[in-house]
């Protein structure tokens, strides 16, 4: 039976190959960007080194069937960092102008639902070198009992870099070294190795006053040039010194123009001055010019600390700070505190009573308070005391204490806060003390304990406060720990006891607490109550959309389930078919008790019952729908992307063929597939070739194959494949196939398949054909045509005539290939004819650990006026290039040519072609067996098998 299958492969374009080609995803990360180097470090981890600002391109090469989906994620340099939330769903990850913060470990995750996902990673190391910063520090010490002083200077050079920078110190143009003399010392301070280097000049001498240069280098890694900074040290070099034109605390009135000067009193080189404000930037309209800061028409919001900083990279920066206070007052509040000793919460005659008053002011300590009773200033007595800064109350608070409260003490008390002599309006607060002054109570109005609203509507939560005076109401969440109110606040104050919410959402549901404030009322234990907010929202169902496939005549059960909603029940369910209302299905008793789903049963799938079904579910608040697409049509084919070398070129006809392979998705879900409709359309063309491909019963995982012939080089084609069953056409699958020039290079295009001339050799390879070759070229060397034997066919060759000399080399370098297999086979035709033939070498340049060239194949001497083929096995360990090296022999009759270079995955053919075997060229008159001569023996053999 196996022999029969092989014969069918040869005779018809469609056949089956094996079963169960479903395979789990496998992945490999390769690079295609501006990498400096890709290497393996000491723990066999792949490291991709790139310069900051260059383009990062990583490609995840995947295999497996069905075609795996690829997702890129990243962690930072530390393994403890979590995955970033952002992901890239693409086989190629591209980052333009990569930054240092984008370095780290990148993960490629490939999954196709078969087995476990494949996860590969690569660490991206971003290289950079910032401008160095040079600072100078000086110390003076007494020596030998103060007879004289020694001055020591430290030049500190700091730089941010990756990899760690190398430092070179120079005095003028002379390079300094550690312990060069007794006056020079170079060292790395602790905890900053690789980032800082210090030049210490001990016991400063006259020759030490010079220009010093700190040069930093990362040894030209990724082409990053060295950088340097220079400082001139003189006998007047000194750190900056400052003084202010105003006091460090400056109190002004609102509306005034403020000017502060920051004056330099020392520093060489001349320091730079800068003003800053904390918190936040300088006020709008403020002008900082040199050491002068001007703020026109200052307002309360402009209060804060203003910093003047002077820097000249000598010593520490000098800094002066002005605390600007703009007089203001706001938020006047009062408190009524009953007798604390007797733990009373009510006002009672014969007990003590304290009234407190507070305002938020700037500056707080300058506020003065004055108390009035019934419009007249309150007079101090043994029973009426006025105190300031009560330790139980906020700072700078005024309290009026009434000892042994009498009936005559009842009245209206007013507290007035002011800034004496300042144009700031006074603030006052009034409180009435009488037998009607009682502590607060709080409650929820009847019928308002549970507030039910629909999502998106406004809501109002209410608590009623009784008492005199009535304090504000503070609202907060109860049922969620540390939860914030919809306003974003943990606590929200309302004067009328109502919390108003706009456009409520389901996450606002829960319990809310209302409580009385301890200010603008009694300073007693807060009273509180709770309100429940119930937010109703429409149902959410599953499936939202479902594709239901079933063979003709088989039953189908459609089920629409309620996931969530408020209320959490189905009030009604309506079924429609193609928009038309269906009669309600019979109710199952168990479902009626807990209506959380709706079902519809189809006794048999037919052409008439195939179509769109909709189940609309309502919970009296809103509705949601489940959509079902019921049919008996077949699922789409699944193209197989792991076909080895699917492109097969035919140089003589300028055509190529393509091996198209696929499996059928879930073939047993519907009726058997009878045939496929194949459509082949050249891109940018309208007409398509359509062909029917009959099949026998297709099994799950069975690999189907069809050879697309007579495709034009180098065009791409859109392929559409549609399965057909007794129901009719199924789902179509499409893909684009490309002519992959890198598999076999015929050198027909001027771009020569991406090959380039090596810049380090002595001369170049030349592309030519029989029509373009020099008619005066040397005879008895070189090929007359390419391997096809046609005058139009191109090939590559080396011209060894003058001025070439013995041993001159020409190198032709392939594009960079990403190693996705363990073994490769390089096949090519060579022509080495002439008595002065030198050598033809094939080298493999590995890019895994820098550029390393290794010899893979070599041939020397005259091999005759024929094209011959070589197969060279290689096993690169990482990204690689192949190099054809032609070496000039002893004379000019030594032209060497190559053609039809093929790179294939896998091992080379076991039976190597005889290197002296002539390749017969078309039209040469050599005998060839016609295709008709093959049909006879094949037909007889088939008949014998059938018998």
XYZ file of C-alpha atoms in Angstrom, residues 410-783:
374
model
C -27.357 82.416 78.183
C -27.013 84.546 75.063
C -25.348 84.894 71.669
C -21.569 84.632 71.628
C -19.450 85.834 68.692
C -15.785 85.027 68.069
C -13.906 87.407 65.747
C -10.489 86.583 64.242
C -8.293 89.291 62.722
C -4.791 90.318 61.623
C -4.151 93.655 63.422
C -2.970 96.363 61.056
C -3.217 94.180 57.929
C -5.636 94.682 55.009
C -7.177 91.240 55.537
C -10.902 90.985 56.260
C -11.906 89.730 59.699
C -13.644 86.365 60.087
C -16.283 85.688 62.752
C -18.459 82.827 63.905
C -21.572 83.004 66.102
C -23.058 80.493 68.555
C -26.226 80.759 70.663
C -26.277 79.288 74.173
C -29.713 78.701 75.716
C -31.898 76.017 77.196
C -32.722 75.015 73.611
C -29.060 74.348 72.753
C -28.934 70.539 72.680
C -26.517 67.943 71.226
C -27.323 66.427 67.810
C -29.108 63.241 66.844
C -28.987 61.635 63.406
C -31.356 59.230 61.674
C -32.366 58.014 58.233
C -35.778 59.194 56.987
C -38.459 56.556 56.797
C -38.260 54.572 53.579
C -34.775 55.902 52.745
C -32.667 53.225 54.493
C -32.275 51.417 51.147
C -31.971 53.531 48.002
C -32.488 51.598 44.751
C -31.549 53.260 41.477
C -30.595 52.139 37.998
C -27.046 52.295 36.763
C -26.269 55.619 35.099
C -28.955 57.516 37.049
C -28.337 60.068 39.840
C -28.819 59.017 43.463
C -29.345 60.929 46.705
C -28.537 59.479 50.120
C -30.057 61.374 53.062
C -29.566 61.516 56.823
C -31.566 63.893 59.038
C -29.811 65.773 61.837
C -31.706 67.249 64.760
C -30.316 69.446 67.512
C -29.256 73.018 68.027
C -26.974 73.952 66.429
C -27.043 71.401 63.621
C -23.503 70.318 62.728
C -22.331 69.265 59.224
C -22.708 65.621 58.201
C -19.655 63.573 57.192
C -20.142 60.695 54.694
C -17.877 57.659 54.181
C -17.976 54.088 52.814
C -18.555 51.218 55.225
C -18.388 47.868 53.483
C -15.163 48.363 51.530
C -11.897 48.689 53.407
C -10.164 52.008 52.716
C -12.623 52.617 49.881
C -13.058 56.122 48.580
C -16.292 57.901 47.847
C -17.188 58.517 44.189
C -15.749 62.029 44.625
C -12.352 60.454 45.333
C -12.405 61.534 49.001
C -12.392 59.243 52.000
C -14.645 61.693 53.890
C -17.064 64.203 52.360
C -18.837 67.010 54.236
C -22.419 68.078 53.484
C -24.338 70.850 55.242
C -27.846 69.500 54.592
C -27.081 65.829 55.277
C -27.541 64.768 51.636
C -24.875 62.924 49.616
C -25.557 63.475 45.928
C -24.118 61.015 43.402
C -24.131 61.565 39.640
C -24.372 58.658 37.196
C -23.994 55.822 39.691
C -22.270 52.601 38.645
C -22.557 49.063 39.986
C -19.331 49.340 41.976
C -20.933 52.132 44.041
C -23.352 49.645 45.568
C -22.925 49.095 49.297
C -23.295 50.713 52.705
C -22.602 54.388 53.379
C -22.081 55.906 56.839
C -23.324 59.364 57.834
C -22.056 60.901 61.072
C -22.169 64.269 62.824
C -19.052 66.456 62.771
C -17.435 67.566 66.055
C -17.147 71.156 64.850
C -19.775 73.847 64.286
C -21.724 72.018 66.947
C -21.173 69.961 70.075
C -17.721 68.529 70.709
C -19.128 65.150 71.740
C -19.081 61.585 70.482
C -20.273 61.585 66.819
C -23.752 60.238 66.128
C -23.985 58.012 63.061
C -26.361 56.031 60.838
C -26.116 53.948 57.640
C -27.769 53.990 54.208
C -27.696 51.113 51.741
C -27.270 51.927 48.026
C -28.586 49.269 45.653
C -27.603 49.874 42.025
C -29.574 47.864 39.498
C -28.037 47.058 36.125
C -29.002 45.065 33.020
C -28.109 41.404 32.691
C -24.872 40.057 31.266
C -25.178 36.755 29.433
C -23.036 34.108 27.838
C -22.368 33.290 25.164
C -22.641 36.725 23.590
C -22.017 35.062 20.252
C -21.546 31.378 19.425
C -20.975 29.486 16.212
C -22.903 26.204 16.409
C -22.006 23.501 13.872
C -23.831 20.199 13.507
C -24.356 17.634 10.798
C -27.648 17.636 8.905
C -30.421 15.812 10.750
C -28.815 15.983 14.199
C -30.388 17.838 17.179
C -28.985 21.023 18.734
C -29.571 22.579 22.175
C -29.078 26.351 22.448
C -28.529 27.700 25.974
C -28.348 31.362 27.044
C -27.095 31.723 30.655
C -27.329 34.741 32.979
C -23.846 35.625 34.276
C -24.663 38.647 36.422
C -27.239 41.351 36.812
C -29.281 43.152 39.438
C -31.817 41.675 39.956
C -30.005 38.367 39.447
C -32.884 36.611 37.704
C -34.456 36.272 34.267
C -37.819 38.004 34.127
C -38.449 37.116 30.485
C -36.692 35.410 27.579
C -37.672 35.806 23.927
C -36.279 33.703 21.032
C -36.075 34.900 17.427
C -34.962 33.154 14.242
C -33.698 35.411 11.465
C -35.467 38.293 13.215
C -38.843 36.526 13.422
C -40.407 35.833 16.829
C -40.512 32.142 17.834
C -43.173 30.606 20.079
C -41.929 30.258 23.673
C -40.321 26.872 24.378
C -41.861 24.669 27.089
C -40.791 25.657 30.610
C -38.865 23.071 32.605
C -40.131 23.053 36.243
C -36.614 23.134 37.716
C -35.688 26.131 35.530
C -38.854 27.983 36.581
C -37.736 27.906 40.223
C -34.292 29.345 39.473
C -34.552 31.159 36.144
C -30.867 31.769 35.449
C -30.846 30.496 31.854
C -33.056 30.023 28.794
C -32.945 27.049 26.376
C -34.169 26.255 22.871
C -33.984 22.772 21.380
C -33.831 22.107 17.633
C -34.819 18.519 16.835
C -32.795 18.432 13.620
C -30.495 20.777 11.728
C -31.712 21.340 8.186
C -31.019 23.879 5.515
C -34.247 25.647 6.494
C -33.409 25.710 10.224
C -29.873 26.962 9.653
C -29.326 30.623 10.358
C -29.154 33.215 13.116
C -30.925 32.656 16.462
C -31.238 35.377 19.081
C -32.263 34.972 22.728
C -33.189 38.289 24.358
C -33.054 38.070 28.174
C -34.518 40.724 30.492
C -34.355 41.275 34.276
C -36.834 44.227 34.311
C -33.922 46.697 34.333
C -32.539 46.037 30.888
C -31.891 43.265 28.431
C -29.032 41.419 26.785
C -28.914 38.957 23.912
C -27.181 35.690 23.108
C -26.528 35.188 19.397
C -26.214 31.714 17.868
C -25.231 31.022 14.272
C -26.508 27.502 13.539
C -25.435 25.702 10.385
C -24.121 22.438 9.008
C -21.349 24.023 6.974
C -17.792 22.857 7.483
C -15.206 24.777 9.460
C -12.372 26.473 7.620
C -9.195 24.610 6.676
C -6.059 25.236 8.759
C -3.056 25.997 6.602
C 0.144 24.187 7.558
C 3.036 26.654 7.802
C 5.819 24.231 8.707
C 6.245 22.655 5.270
C 10.012 22.271 4.691
C 11.131 24.251 1.646
C 7.693 24.662 0.075
C 9.009 26.788 -2.806
C 10.534 24.964 -5.758
C 11.899 27.141 -8.522
C 12.323 26.240 -12.191
C 14.934 28.468 -13.697
C 14.419 27.416 -17.294
C 10.789 28.556 -17.377
C 11.093 31.435 -14.868
C 8.300 29.741 -12.892
C 8.066 28.178 -9.476
C 5.808 25.749 -7.691
C 4.559 25.814 -4.113
C 3.656 22.911 -1.853
C 0.390 23.904 -0.164
C -0.519 21.846 2.907
C -3.431 22.052 5.319
C -5.622 20.169 7.781
C -9.388 20.348 8.189
C -10.603 21.907 11.422
C -13.028 19.657 13.310
C -14.017 17.507 10.317
C -16.300 15.284 12.446
C -18.411 18.213 13.697
C -20.425 18.276 10.434
C -20.997 16.093 7.385
C -17.851 14.750 5.662
C -15.914 17.089 3.381
C -16.359 16.002 -0.226
C -14.098 18.461 -2.003
C -12.260 21.769 -1.773
C -12.561 24.820 -3.975
C -9.115 26.291 -4.611
C -8.728 29.882 -5.832
C -5.302 31.213 -6.817
C -4.946 34.924 -7.609
C -1.757 36.842 -8.299
C -1.555 39.918 -6.104
C -2.549 43.163 -7.869
C -4.476 41.109 -10.426
C -8.259 40.603 -10.636
C -8.547 37.238 -12.356
C -8.162 34.050 -10.353
C -7.641 30.422 -11.281
C -10.316 28.216 -9.649
C -10.059 24.445 -9.299
C -12.082 21.760 -7.491
C -10.104 19.217 -5.488
C -12.069 16.033 -4.612
C -11.168 14.212 -1.394
C -12.098 11.030 0.399
C -13.047 11.029 4.069
C -10.849 13.510 5.898
C -9.704 12.658 9.408
C -8.831 15.091 12.171
C -5.135 15.953 12.009
C -4.740 14.504 8.497
C -2.332 16.553 6.410
C -3.606 17.364 2.916
C -1.365 18.628 0.154
C -1.659 20.241 -3.246
C 1.202 21.418 -5.465
C 0.583 24.823 -7.038
C 2.436 24.853 -10.340
C 3.316 27.502 -12.941
C 3.540 30.396 -10.500
C 5.499 33.328 -11.901
C 8.805 34.397 -10.337
C 8.926 36.553 -8.214
C 5.196 37.253 -7.737
C 3.130 36.533 -4.628
C -0.321 34.950 -4.681
C -3.462 34.961 -2.574
C -4.739 31.444 -1.907
C -8.368 30.800 -0.941
C -9.493 27.343 0.108
C -13.140 26.451 0.772
C -14.410 23.024 1.933
C -17.656 21.588 0.496
C -20.029 19.121 2.168
C -23.555 17.926 1.314
C -24.729 21.137 3.006
C -22.709 23.266 0.600
C -19.773 25.637 0.949
C -18.043 25.893 4.324
C -15.839 28.593 5.787
C -13.078 29.855 3.543
C -9.457 30.225 4.656
C -6.960 32.453 2.873
C -3.241 33.113 3.014
C -0.562 34.817 0.967
C 2.321 32.795 -0.420
C 5.570 34.426 -1.463
C 8.383 33.449 -3.716
C 11.217 33.024 -1.227
C 14.312 34.058 -3.095
C 16.667 33.153 -0.237
C 16.012 29.422 -0.659
C 17.563 29.335 -4.124
C 19.390 32.338 -5.522
C 19.800 32.412 -9.314
C 21.319 35.912 -9.300
C 18.721 36.994 -11.878
C 17.884 40.179 -9.951
C 20.265 43.115 -9.644
C 19.883 42.916 -5.845
C 21.483 39.425 -6.047
C 19.211 38.102 -3.265
C 20.675 40.433 -0.658
C 24.273 39.298 -1.126
C 26.886 42.028 -0.617
C 30.542 42.549 -1.481
C 32.917 42.270 1.468
C 34.633 45.620 2.084
C 37.784 44.017 3.500
C 38.766 41.911 0.464
C 40.936 42.812 -2.546
C 38.336 42.876 -5.334
C 34.667 42.091 -6.058
C 32.557 39.381 -7.610
C 30.849 40.343 -10.885
C 27.295 39.555 -12.043
C 26.949 38.826 -15.757
C 25.397 36.593 -18.406
C 26.376 35.568 -21.920
C 24.911 38.804 -23.334
C 26.709 41.177 -20.986
C 30.101 39.538 -20.727
C 33.110 41.287 -22.232
C 33.634 40.017 -25.821
C 37.400 40.530 -25.324
C 37.506 38.431 -22.203
C 40.239 35.860 -21.789
C 39.584 32.607 -23.671
C 39.883 29.134 -22.146
C 38.501 30.217 -18.767
C 35.093 30.986 -17.282
C 31.650 29.607 -18.265
